[in-house]
Amino acid sequence: MGIEDSLTDYERRRLENVKRNQAMLASLGVQQTSEDLRSTQREKEKPKGYKSSQQKRPRDEPVVLRRSLRALGLSPDGEARRAMERQLNDDTPIEYVQSVHHNRASSNRLRKSFDFSVDTENMLDPSSVEGPLPFSSVHLARKESSNLEFLDRLRILVDEMPISDSMGKRRISSHNMIVHGVGESQVVDPSSLTLKEQDVARVVPERIFNVLFFPFRERIILAVGDRVGNLGLWDVECEKLEGDGVHIYRPHAAPVTGMAIAPYNGSKVLSCSYDGTVRHMDIESVRFDLIYCTEKALSAICFIPGNPHCAYLAEAGAVKVLDFRDGNRNNGFELHDRKINTIDFHPERSHLMATSSTDGTACVWDVRYMGIHRRSLAKVTHLKAVHSAYFSPSGSHLATCSSDNSIGLMGNLSQYKGTGSFEDESMIFHYNVTNRWICSFRAIWGWDDNYIYVANMNRSIDVISTSSRMLTSQLSDSLMTSIPCRLASHPLVEGMLAGSTGGGRVYLWRK
């Protein structure tokens, strides 16, 4: 008995239908066309930046953190426990509450999990060096030649920077924003900003705490600091033959909590960290110089507008002045009861300084009298921690961002006379609650006083109008697959906005 004889009527009809359909497809040439399409299909372009290794590795045993109050020399009562909890801040990862030795072990485990072609086991540990760190000793690179070419290009851009603005009528604020005179600025329409595939890259392997632009017009270069102490630089417009434009250094052993670039001096890049160090990225000497060191965690750093030699540093609830010309620093001024999150200076009146703090306040200070009395010129009080307080590009507004789901907007600062409170104060609702894997949101200004930009939990950027004092639009795209928690606007190129994520990725929106 043959095979066909053993089939049922249904199976025989099914085979006949299959043969008839195959004959029809062959007569139409459909199969050949499908094979031709598969053979000519373009290979998908590889994403920029570093990628995690696909090789599986044995899972490390979880490290149990010891938080015994007796081991810390404290009495285990309620007040001591509350005091210890107040020392922990919203952005500090749990693993960095431990000793430096555990930081090193955690850092070594992280290095093994990423596909770096250098011998990271022999790389210098930043926490073990109290002096300068050569670039080569802390550089995580795949091609050393591309890094040297990038540094040469960076030196050329720095040498070509003007000592002051050529127009003579414009100033640069503490966060390197151009301050326009009357009638000079042009309103940037947020709807004109777009995101393209080539403007997306993973710059560092871990969560980004800070992102900023170098003050170059000729070439777009960004700097970011991440959770494990990496400082990543992204040359956005580099050619494909030069690599992907991403260069990573590790000058710190803990999260990079603050970065600042001196006005009109792209060679002076400062970074501070929870490891208690401030380092200067010296491009000319090809090293990271140690500017300041303390046992306390550092949370913010900011240059004084127009002064590349002095910067203000946040150490817990105090600020200190660092003078790089003679290495002097003062003992500090206690301004807040808890950690200071941001420092910013008024773009026109450089003696006015704004600070935001985890104690739920944002204050404006006159730095000329901070040594005499601890009294702010004005104070904004939120119900929870305030994560940012920035002056607008013209200096007429102050914007705050708090965990109490509000964006504070204070106006008429040009007529402010230090009465203790703002005459024009508004609180705009915005959901600012994040989880432990995402940095707290910070509301920043664009290139004029018309719009405020802040991230949201829906993987987009909200745009708030200062005239209507409400949410007017959003920046969203299918390419932005993560929450851009920290933002930065280009200081010299209008209509260029960067958003950084908890996975080390940067999205660059352009006009």
Short mmCIF file of C-alpha atoms in Angstrom, two decimals:
data_model
loop_
_atom_site.label_atom_id
_atom_site.label_comp_id
_atom_site.label_asym_id
_atom_site.label_seq_id
_atom_site.Cartn_x
_atom_site.Cartn_y
_atom_site.Cartn_z
CA MET A 1 0.00 0.00 0.00
CA GLY A 2 1.45 3.35 -1.05
CA ILE A 3 1.68 6.43 1.09
CA GLU A 4 -1.04 8.25 -0.87
CA ASP A 5 -3.40 5.28 -0.38
CA SER A 6 -3.04 5.60 3.38
CA LEU A 7 -4.04 9.31 3.35
CA THR A 8 -7.54 10.44 4.13
CA ASP A 9 -9.62 12.41 1.67
CA TYR A 10 -8.92 15.63 3.58
CA GLU A 11 -5.13 15.11 3.46
CA ARG A 12 -5.21 14.32 -0.26
CA ARG A 13 -7.15 17.53 -0.98
CA ARG A 14 -4.69 19.50 1.16
CA LEU A 15 -1.67 18.19 -0.81
CA GLU A 16 -3.37 19.03 -4.10
CA ASN A 17 -4.01 22.59 -2.90
CA VAL A 18 -0.39 22.99 -1.82
CA LYS A 19 0.92 21.81 -5.22
CA ARG A 20 -1.50 24.07 -7.07
CA ASN A 21 -0.47 27.12 -5.01
CA GLN A 22 3.24 26.41 -5.49
CA ALA A 23 2.75 26.12 -9.26
CA MET A 24 0.87 29.45 -9.31
CA LEU A 25 3.64 31.23 -7.32
CA ALA A 26 6.30 29.75 -9.62
CA SER A 27 4.46 30.98 -12.72
CA LEU A 28 4.22 34.50 -11.26
CA GLY A 29 7.88 34.57 -10.14
CA VAL A 30 7.00 35.56 -6.57
CA GLN A 31 9.56 33.30 -4.90
CA GLN A 32 12.42 34.65 -7.02
CA THR A 33 11.40 38.24 -6.26
CA SER A 34 11.38 37.50 -2.51
CA GLU A 35 14.89 36.02 -2.67
CA ASP A 36 16.16 39.05 -4.61
CA LEU A 37 14.78 41.41 -1.94
CA ARG A 38 16.44 39.48 0.85
CA SER A 39 19.78 39.52 -0.92
CA THR A 40 19.67 43.28 -1.50
CA GLN A 41 18.44 44.18 1.98
CA ARG A 42 20.67 46.87 3.52
CA GLU A 43 22.47 45.96 6.70
CA LYS A 44 21.14 47.96 9.65
CA GLU A 45 23.44 50.77 10.81
CA LYS A 46 25.09 50.07 14.15
CA PRO A 47 24.23 52.52 16.95
CA LYS A 48 26.88 54.96 18.15
CA GLY A 49 28.69 54.61 21.44
CA TYR A 50 29.73 51.74 23.63
CA LYS A 51 27.70 48.55 23.78
CA SER A 52 27.46 45.97 26.52
CA SER A 53 29.07 42.60 25.97
CA GLN A 54 26.85 39.75 24.76
CA GLN A 55 28.97 37.15 26.52
CA LYS A 56 27.31 35.76 29.61
CA ARG A 57 29.24 35.90 32.84
CA PRO A 58 28.55 34.34 36.23
CA ARG A 59 26.32 36.46 38.42
CA ASP A 60 28.09 38.09 41.34
CA GLU A 61 26.89 37.35 44.81
CA PRO A 62 24.79 40.26 46.13
CA VAL A 63 26.64 42.48 48.55
CA VAL A 64 24.80 42.96 51.83
CA LEU A 65 25.19 46.58 52.98
CA ARG A 66 25.89 46.98 56.70
CA ARG A 67 24.04 49.90 58.23
CA SER A 68 24.38 49.07 61.93
CA LEU A 69 24.21 52.24 64.00
CA ARG A 70 26.44 50.68 66.67
CA ALA A 71 29.10 50.00 64.01
CA LEU A 72 28.94 53.69 63.14
CA GLY A 73 29.37 54.68 66.77
CA LEU A 74 25.80 55.94 67.16
CA SER A 75 23.19 55.14 69.72
CA PRO A 76 20.38 53.09 68.12
CA ASP A 77 17.59 55.45 69.10
CA GLY A 78 15.08 57.16 66.86
CA GLU A 79 16.93 60.48 66.64
CA ALA A 80 20.21 58.86 65.54
CA ARG A 81 18.42 56.85 62.87
CA ARG A 82 16.69 59.96 61.55
CA ALA A 83 20.02 61.81 61.51
CA MET A 84 21.63 59.07 59.43
CA GLU A 85 18.69 59.01 57.01
CA ARG A 86 19.00 62.75 56.49
CA GLN A 87 22.57 62.23 55.27
CA LEU A 88 21.30 60.09 52.41
CA ASN A 89 20.10 62.14 49.46
CA ASP A 90 17.70 61.45 46.64
CA ASP A 91 20.35 60.98 43.95
CA THR A 92 23.00 58.99 45.87
CA PRO A 93 23.04 55.34 44.79
CA ILE A 94 22.87 52.95 47.73
CA GLU A 95 26.20 51.33 46.95
CA TYR A 96 28.02 54.64 47.41
CA VAL A 97 26.93 55.04 51.00
CA GLN A 98 29.56 52.44 51.85
CA SER A 99 33.31 52.75 52.13
CA VAL A 100 35.66 53.49 49.26
CA HIS A 101 36.82 49.87 49.24
CA HIS A 102 33.40 48.67 48.19
CA ASN A 103 33.32 51.44 45.54
CA ARG A 104 36.43 49.92 43.99
CA ALA A 105 34.99 46.40 43.98
CA SER A 106 31.73 47.58 42.43
CA SER A 107 33.65 49.58 39.85
CA ASN A 108 35.76 46.56 38.86
CA ARG A 109 32.66 44.40 38.38
CA LEU A 110 31.15 47.07 36.14
CA ARG A 111 34.27 47.27 33.98
CA LYS A 112 34.09 43.56 33.21
CA SER A 113 30.51 43.81 31.98
CA PHE A 114 31.26 46.15 29.07
CA ASP A 115 32.99 45.46 25.82
CA PHE A 116 36.13 47.61 26.18
CA SER A 117 39.16 46.51 24.20
CA VAL A 118 41.63 47.94 26.72
CA ASP A 119 42.92 46.15 29.79
CA THR A 120 40.65 47.79 32.36
CA GLU A 121 42.03 45.60 35.15
CA ASN A 122 45.34 47.51 34.91
CA MET A 123 43.66 50.90 34.66
CA LEU A 124 44.43 53.36 37.43
CA ASP A 125 41.90 53.60 40.25
CA PRO A 126 41.03 57.31 40.73
CA SER A 127 40.40 56.88 44.46
CA SER A 128 43.97 55.63 45.01
CA VAL A 129 45.68 58.69 43.46
CA GLU A 130 45.86 62.02 45.28
CA GLY A 131 47.65 63.85 42.48
CA PRO A 132 47.22 64.30 38.72
CA LEU A 133 45.74 61.49 36.61
CA PRO A 134 47.19 61.12 33.09
CA PHE A 135 44.53 60.70 30.41
CA SER A 136 46.04 57.41 29.29
CA SER A 137 45.71 55.88 32.77
CA VAL A 138 41.95 56.50 33.05
CA HIS A 139 40.93 56.31 29.39
CA LEU A 140 38.47 53.57 28.43
CA ALA A 141 39.05 53.36 24.69
CA ARG A 142 39.00 51.02 21.75
CA LYS A 143 41.42 53.04 19.60
CA GLU A 144 44.06 55.17 21.28
CA SER A 145 44.85 56.84 17.94
CA SER A 146 41.31 58.22 17.62
CA ASN A 147 41.55 59.61 21.17
CA LEU A 148 44.77 61.47 20.34
CA GLU A 149 43.21 62.90 17.17
CA PHE A 150 40.21 64.04 19.19
CA LEU A 151 42.40 65.80 21.78
CA ASP A 152 44.34 67.57 18.99
CA ARG A 153 41.05 68.73 17.49
CA LEU A 154 39.89 69.94 20.90
CA ARG A 155 43.07 71.97 21.39
CA ILE A 156 42.58 73.67 18.04
CA LEU A 157 39.00 74.62 18.94
CA VAL A 158 40.17 76.02 22.28
CA ASP A 159 42.93 78.08 20.64
CA GLU A 160 40.43 79.57 18.21
CA MET A 161 38.03 80.66 20.95
CA PRO A 162 37.79 84.45 21.45
CA ILE A 163 38.89 85.91 24.76
CA SER A 164 35.55 87.74 24.87
CA ASP A 165 32.56 87.98 22.59
CA SER A 166 33.46 89.74 19.35
CA MET A 167 30.28 91.84 19.39
CA GLY A 168 31.18 93.32 22.77
CA LYS A 169 27.53 93.64 23.82
CA ARG A 170 26.87 90.10 24.89
CA ARG A 171 27.83 88.23 28.04
CA ILE A 172 28.01 84.59 29.02
CA SER A 173 26.16 83.39 32.10
CA SER A 174 27.42 80.92 34.70
CA HIS A 175 26.07 77.97 32.68
CA ASN A 176 27.66 79.39 29.48
CA MET A 177 24.40 80.74 28.04
CA ILE A 178 24.73 83.78 25.79
CA VAL A 179 22.95 86.74 27.39
CA HIS A 180 21.45 88.84 24.61
CA GLY A 181 20.89 92.54 24.71
CA VAL A 182 17.55 94.14 24.02
CA GLY A 183 16.23 93.16 20.60
CA GLU A 184 19.05 90.70 19.84
CA SER A 185 17.47 87.36 20.75
CA GLN A 186 15.12 85.44 18.51
CA VAL A 187 12.36 83.25 19.88
CA VAL A 188 13.02 79.55 19.20
CA ASP A 189 9.85 77.64 18.37
CA PRO A 190 10.02 74.30 20.25
CA SER A 191 8.03 72.59 17.48
CA SER A 192 10.93 73.21 15.10
CA LEU A 193 13.24 70.87 17.06
CA THR A 194 13.68 67.39 15.56
CA LEU A 195 15.58 64.23 16.48
CA LYS A 196 17.49 62.16 13.92
CA GLU A 197 19.08 58.72 14.15
CA GLN A 198 22.65 60.03 13.82
CA ASP A 199 22.07 62.30 16.83
CA VAL A 200 21.58 59.40 19.25
CA ALA A 201 24.52 57.75 21.03
CA ARG A 202 25.38 55.88 24.19
CA VAL A 203 28.15 58.05 25.60
CA VAL A 204 28.78 56.35 28.98
CA PRO A 205 27.85 52.91 30.34
CA GLU A 206 25.89 54.10 33.40
CA ARG A 207 23.24 56.58 34.53
CA ILE A 208 24.05 60.17 33.56
CA PHE A 209 23.99 62.78 36.31
CA ASN A 210 25.14 65.81 34.29
CA VAL A 211 25.25 66.86 30.64
CA LEU A 212 26.55 70.07 29.07
CA PHE A 213 27.86 71.47 25.78
CA PHE A 214 31.30 72.83 25.08
CA PRO A 215 31.02 76.52 24.08
CA PHE A 216 32.08 75.91 20.47
CA ARG A 217 30.21 77.17 17.43
CA GLU A 218 32.27 75.30 14.84
CA ARG A 219 31.83 71.79 16.25
CA ILE A 220 29.27 70.15 18.52
CA ILE A 221 30.90 68.42 21.51
CA LEU A 222 29.10 67.26 24.66
CA ALA A 223 30.37 66.21 28.08
CA VAL A 224 28.50 63.93 30.47
CA GLY A 225 29.21 62.48 33.91
CA ASP A 226 27.76 59.16 35.07
CA ARG A 227 27.06 57.13 38.19
CA VAL A 228 30.42 55.37 38.52
CA GLY A 229 32.71 58.38 37.94
CA ASN A 230 33.03 58.30 34.16
CA LEU A 231 33.42 61.51 32.18
CA GLY A 232 32.25 60.94 28.60
CA LEU A 233 32.91 63.24 25.66
CA TRP A 234 30.92 62.95 22.43
CA ASP A 235 32.16 64.56 19.23
CA VAL A 236 28.81 64.59 17.45
CA GLU A 237 30.03 65.58 14.01
CA CYS A 238 33.05 63.30 13.71
CA GLU A 239 33.51 61.39 10.48
CA LYS A 240 32.87 57.63 10.32
CA LEU A 241 36.55 57.00 9.62
CA GLU A 242 37.37 58.69 12.93
CA GLY A 243 35.14 56.29 14.90
CA ASP A 244 31.87 57.04 16.65
CA GLY A 245 33.21 60.16 18.40
CA VAL A 246 32.73 58.77 21.94
CA HIS A 247 35.63 58.99 24.43
CA ILE A 248 35.35 57.93 28.06
CA TYR A 249 37.60 58.72 31.02
CA ARG A 250 37.24 57.78 34.68
CA PRO A 251 38.68 60.59 36.85
CA HIS A 252 36.38 59.85 39.81
CA ALA A 253 35.48 56.81 41.91
CA ALA A 254 31.87 57.85 42.60
CA PRO A 255 29.04 59.66 40.77
CA VAL A 256 29.97 62.85 38.92
CA THR A 257 27.52 65.26 40.55
CA GLY A 258 28.62 68.50 38.91
CA MET A 259 30.44 69.79 35.84
CA ALA A 260 31.36 73.27 34.69
CA ILE A 261 33.21 74.80 31.73
CA ALA A 262 34.82 78.21 32.15
CA PRO A 263 33.32 81.05 30.07
CA TYR A 264 35.34 81.66 26.89
CA ASN A 265 37.75 78.91 27.92
CA GLY A 266 36.83 75.44 26.69
CA SER A 267 40.07 74.00 28.03
CA LYS A 268 39.06 74.45 31.68
CA VAL A 269 36.58 71.68 32.47
CA LEU A 270 35.85 71.04 36.15
CA SER A 271 34.04 68.04 37.63
CA CYS A 272 33.10 67.25 41.22
CA SER A 273 31.98 63.97 42.70
CA TYR A 274 30.55 62.18 45.70
CA ASP A 275 34.08 60.88 46.31
CA GLY A 276 34.96 64.37 47.61
CA THR A 277 37.27 65.44 44.77
CA VAL A 278 37.28 68.26 42.23
CA ARG A 279 39.33 67.57 39.13
CA HIS A 280 40.37 69.84 36.30
CA MET A 281 40.50 68.28 32.84
CA ASP A 282 43.67 69.91 31.49
CA ILE A 283 43.69 69.39 27.73
CA GLU A 284 47.10 71.00 27.27
CA SER A 285 48.84 68.86 29.89
CA VAL A 286 46.75 65.77 29.01
CA ARG A 287 45.83 65.00 32.60
CA PHE A 288 43.20 65.44 35.29
CA ASP A 289 44.58 67.72 38.01
CA LEU A 290 43.30 67.38 41.58
CA ILE A 291 41.99 70.83 42.58
CA TYR A 292 40.26 70.03 45.85
CA CYS A 293 39.77 67.01 48.11
CA THR A 294 37.58 66.45 51.15
CA GLU A 295 35.97 63.61 53.06
CA LYS A 296 32.50 65.04 52.41
CA ALA A 297 30.42 64.46 49.30
CA LEU A 298 30.35 67.27 46.73
CA SER A 299 27.13 67.97 44.87
CA ALA A 300 27.49 71.01 42.54
CA ILE A 301 30.02 73.35 40.98
CA CYS A 302 29.63 76.58 39.03
CA PHE A 303 31.90 79.25 37.54
CA ILE A 304 31.35 82.92 38.28
CA PRO A 305 30.15 84.66 35.06
CA GLY A 306 33.05 86.24 33.20
CA ASN A 307 35.64 84.84 35.63
CA PRO A 308 37.41 81.63 34.52
CA HIS A 309 39.60 81.62 37.65
CA CYS A 310 36.98 81.25 40.40
CA ALA A 311 34.20 78.72 40.97
CA TYR A 312 31.68 78.03 43.71
CA LEU A 313 31.49 74.50 45.09
CA ALA A 314 28.64 72.87 47.03
CA GLU A 315 29.68 70.70 49.98
CA ALA A 316 26.62 69.39 51.84
CA GLY A 317 24.64 72.54 52.77
CA ALA A 318 27.60 74.91 52.39
CA VAL A 319 29.32 76.63 49.46
CA LYS A 320 33.05 77.21 49.09
CA VAL A 321 34.96 79.50 46.74
CA LEU A 322 37.82 77.94 44.76
CA ASP A 323 40.45 80.28 43.32
CA PHE A 324 42.69 78.48 40.82
CA ARG A 325 45.28 81.24 40.54
CA ASP A 326 46.77 80.73 44.01
CA GLY A 327 44.97 77.57 45.14
CA ASN A 328 43.18 79.37 47.97
CA ARG A 329 39.72 78.39 49.19
CA ASN A 330 37.61 79.73 52.02
CA ASN A 331 36.11 77.73 54.86
CA GLY A 332 32.67 77.91 53.30
CA PHE A 333 29.32 79.48 54.08
CA GLU A 334 26.54 77.39 55.56
CA LEU A 335 23.49 78.32 53.49
CA HIS A 336 21.11 75.35 53.76
CA ASP A 337 20.28 72.71 56.34
CA ARG A 338 20.65 69.91 53.78
CA LYS A 339 22.45 69.17 50.51
CA ILE A 340 22.71 71.88 47.86
CA ASN A 341 21.73 70.48 44.46
CA THR A 342 22.50 73.34 42.05
CA ILE A 343 24.32 76.67 41.99
CA ASP A 344 23.65 79.38 39.43
CA PHE A 345 24.60 83.04 39.00
CA HIS A 346 22.62 85.96 37.63
CA PRO A 347 23.82 86.64 34.06
CA GLU A 348 24.05 90.42 34.53
CA ARG A 349 24.51 90.94 38.27
CA SER A 350 27.17 88.35 39.05
CA HIS A 351 26.94 89.03 42.81
CA LEU A 352 23.50 87.34 42.85
CA MET A 353 23.62 83.57 43.32
CA ALA A 354 20.72 81.08 43.32
CA THR A 355 20.87 77.74 45.16
CA SER A 356 18.45 74.82 45.35
CA SER A 357 18.48 72.38 48.24
CA THR A 358 17.04 69.11 49.48
CA ASP A 359 15.69 71.05 52.48
CA GLY A 360 12.81 72.20 50.23
CA THR A 361 13.97 75.75 49.53
CA ALA A 362 15.55 77.73 46.70
CA CYS A 363 17.28 80.96 47.70
CA VAL A 364 18.87 84.00 46.08
CA TRP A 365 21.98 85.30 47.83
CA ASP A 366 24.24 88.33 47.60
CA VAL A 367 27.72 86.80 47.66
CA ARG A 368 29.21 90.09 48.84
CA TYR A 369 27.54 89.70 52.26
CA MET A 370 27.49 85.92 52.77
CA GLY A 371 30.44 86.15 55.15
CA ILE A 372 28.64 88.69 57.32
CA HIS A 373 25.25 87.07 57.84
CA ARG A 374 23.31 84.03 56.67
CA ARG A 375 20.29 85.78 55.26
CA SER A 376 18.99 85.24 51.74
CA LEU A 377 17.61 88.05 49.63
CA ALA A 378 14.66 85.89 48.63
CA LYS A 379 13.43 82.38 49.31
CA VAL A 380 11.07 79.99 47.50
CA THR A 381 9.64 77.22 49.68
CA HIS A 382 8.45 73.89 48.27
CA LEU A 383 6.90 70.96 50.11
CA LYS A 384 9.75 68.60 49.15
CA ALA A 385 13.32 68.70 47.84
CA VAL A 386 14.18 71.34 45.22
CA HIS A 387 16.44 69.81 42.57
CA SER A 388 17.20 72.89 40.46
CA ALA A 389 17.00 76.69 40.46
CA TYR A 390 18.23 78.54 37.36
CA PHE A 391 18.10 82.16 36.23
CA SER A 392 16.65 82.84 32.78
CA PRO A 393 19.05 83.94 29.98
CA SER A 394 18.12 87.62 30.55
CA GLY A 395 18.06 87.25 34.33
CA SER A 396 14.48 88.47 34.71
CA HIS A 397 13.09 85.08 35.84
CA LEU A 398 14.03 82.21 38.15
CA ALA A 399 12.75 78.67 37.55
CA THR A 400 12.76 75.91 40.19
CA CYS A 401 11.90 72.21 40.01
CA SER A 402 10.79 70.22 43.04
CA SER A 403 9.76 66.70 44.02
CA ASP A 404 6.43 68.10 45.22
CA ASN A 405 5.28 67.95 41.54
CA SER A 406 5.68 71.62 40.79
CA ILE A 407 7.74 73.96 38.65
CA GLY A 408 8.25 77.32 40.36
CA LEU A 409 8.44 80.45 38.22
CA MET A 410 9.49 83.78 39.73
CA GLY A 411 9.39 86.92 37.56
CA ASN A 412 10.34 90.61 37.59
CA LEU A 413 13.81 89.90 39.00
CA SER A 414 15.17 92.94 37.18
CA GLN A 415 13.17 95.12 39.57
CA TYR A 416 13.83 92.99 42.63
CA LYS A 417 15.23 94.90 45.62
CA GLY A 418 15.72 92.13 48.19
CA THR A 419 12.46 92.20 50.10
CA GLY A 420 12.72 88.57 51.22
CA SER A 421 10.09 87.16 48.82
CA PHE A 422 9.25 87.37 45.13
CA GLU A 423 6.39 89.62 44.08
CA ASP A 424 5.57 87.53 40.99
CA GLU A 425 5.59 83.85 42.03
CA SER A 426 3.74 80.96 40.35
CA MET A 427 3.67 77.21 40.91
CA ILE A 428 2.98 75.12 37.81
CA PHE A 429 1.93 71.49 38.27
CA HIS A 430 4.33 68.96 36.75
CA TYR A 431 4.79 65.32 37.76
CA ASN A 432 8.41 65.13 38.98
CA VAL A 433 8.43 61.83 40.91
CA THR A 434 11.11 59.45 39.63
CA ASN A 435 12.43 56.06 40.77
CA ARG A 436 15.89 55.12 42.04
CA TRP A 437 17.16 54.26 38.53
CA ILE A 438 16.34 57.69 37.11
CA CYS A 439 17.88 60.99 38.20
CA SER A 440 15.57 63.66 39.51
CA PHE A 441 14.23 66.08 36.90
CA ARG A 442 15.70 69.56 36.49
CA ALA A 443 13.90 72.36 34.67
CA ILE A 444 16.20 74.36 32.38
CA TRP A 445 15.81 77.42 30.19
CA GLY A 446 16.13 77.43 26.43
CA TRP A 447 17.69 80.31 24.53
CA ASP A 448 15.26 83.01 25.64
CA ASP A 449 12.87 83.75 28.49
CA ASN A 450 9.83 82.28 26.73
CA TYR A 451 10.11 78.54 27.42
CA ILE A 452 11.21 76.11 30.14
CA TYR A 453 12.19 72.53 29.25
CA VAL A 454 11.77 69.59 31.64
CA ALA A 455 11.59 65.81 31.15
CA ASN A 456 8.61 63.62 31.97
CA MET A 457 8.09 59.92 32.69
CA ASN A 458 6.58 59.27 29.24
CA ARG A 459 9.96 59.41 27.44
CA SER A 460 9.45 62.93 26.15
CA ILE A 461 10.31 66.54 27.04
CA ASP A 462 7.67 68.98 28.25
CA VAL A 463 7.75 72.61 27.13
CA ILE A 464 6.30 75.19 29.55
CA SER A 465 5.46 78.70 28.39
CA THR A 466 6.37 81.53 30.76
CA SER A 467 3.66 83.78 29.34
CA SER A 468 0.75 81.37 29.84
CA ARG A 469 2.53 79.55 32.73
CA MET A 470 1.31 76.16 31.56
CA LEU A 471 2.43 73.18 29.48
CA THR A 472 2.16 74.10 25.78
CA SER A 473 3.87 71.28 23.84
CA GLN A 474 6.08 68.18 24.03
CA LEU A 475 9.18 66.90 22.26
CA SER A 476 8.72 63.21 21.53
CA ASP A 477 10.04 60.80 18.93
CA SER A 478 10.14 57.03 18.39
CA LEU A 479 13.95 57.23 18.55
CA MET A 480 13.82 58.47 22.16
CA THR A 481 13.24 55.14 23.88
CA SER A 482 14.30 56.23 27.38
CA ILE A 483 13.46 59.04 29.79
CA PRO A 484 15.75 62.05 29.15
CA CYS A 485 15.95 63.01 32.84
CA ARG A 486 18.76 65.60 32.60
CA LEU A 487 18.73 68.30 29.89
CA ALA A 488 21.12 70.93 28.51
CA SER A 489 20.75 73.64 25.88
CA HIS A 490 23.65 74.73 23.69
CA PRO A 491 25.10 78.04 24.93
CA LEU A 492 25.95 79.47 21.50
CA VAL A 493 23.79 77.58 18.97
CA GLU A 494 20.10 78.38 19.30
CA GLY A 495 17.72 75.47 18.86
CA MET A 496 20.02 72.67 20.05
CA LEU A 497 18.89 70.64 23.08
CA ALA A 498 20.44 67.50 24.63
CA GLY A 499 18.67 64.98 26.84
CA SER A 500 20.51 62.29 28.84
CA THR A 501 19.11 59.04 30.24
CA GLY A 502 19.61 56.53 33.01
CA GLY A 503 21.28 54.14 30.55
CA GLY A 504 24.06 56.49 29.47
CA ARG A 505 22.38 57.53 26.22
CA VAL A 506 22.18 61.08 24.85
CA TYR A 507 19.53 62.44 22.45
CA LEU A 508 20.39 65.60 20.52
CA TRP A 509 17.47 67.69 19.28
CA ARG A 510 18.21 70.25 16.55
CA LYS A 511 16.40 73.12 14.97
#
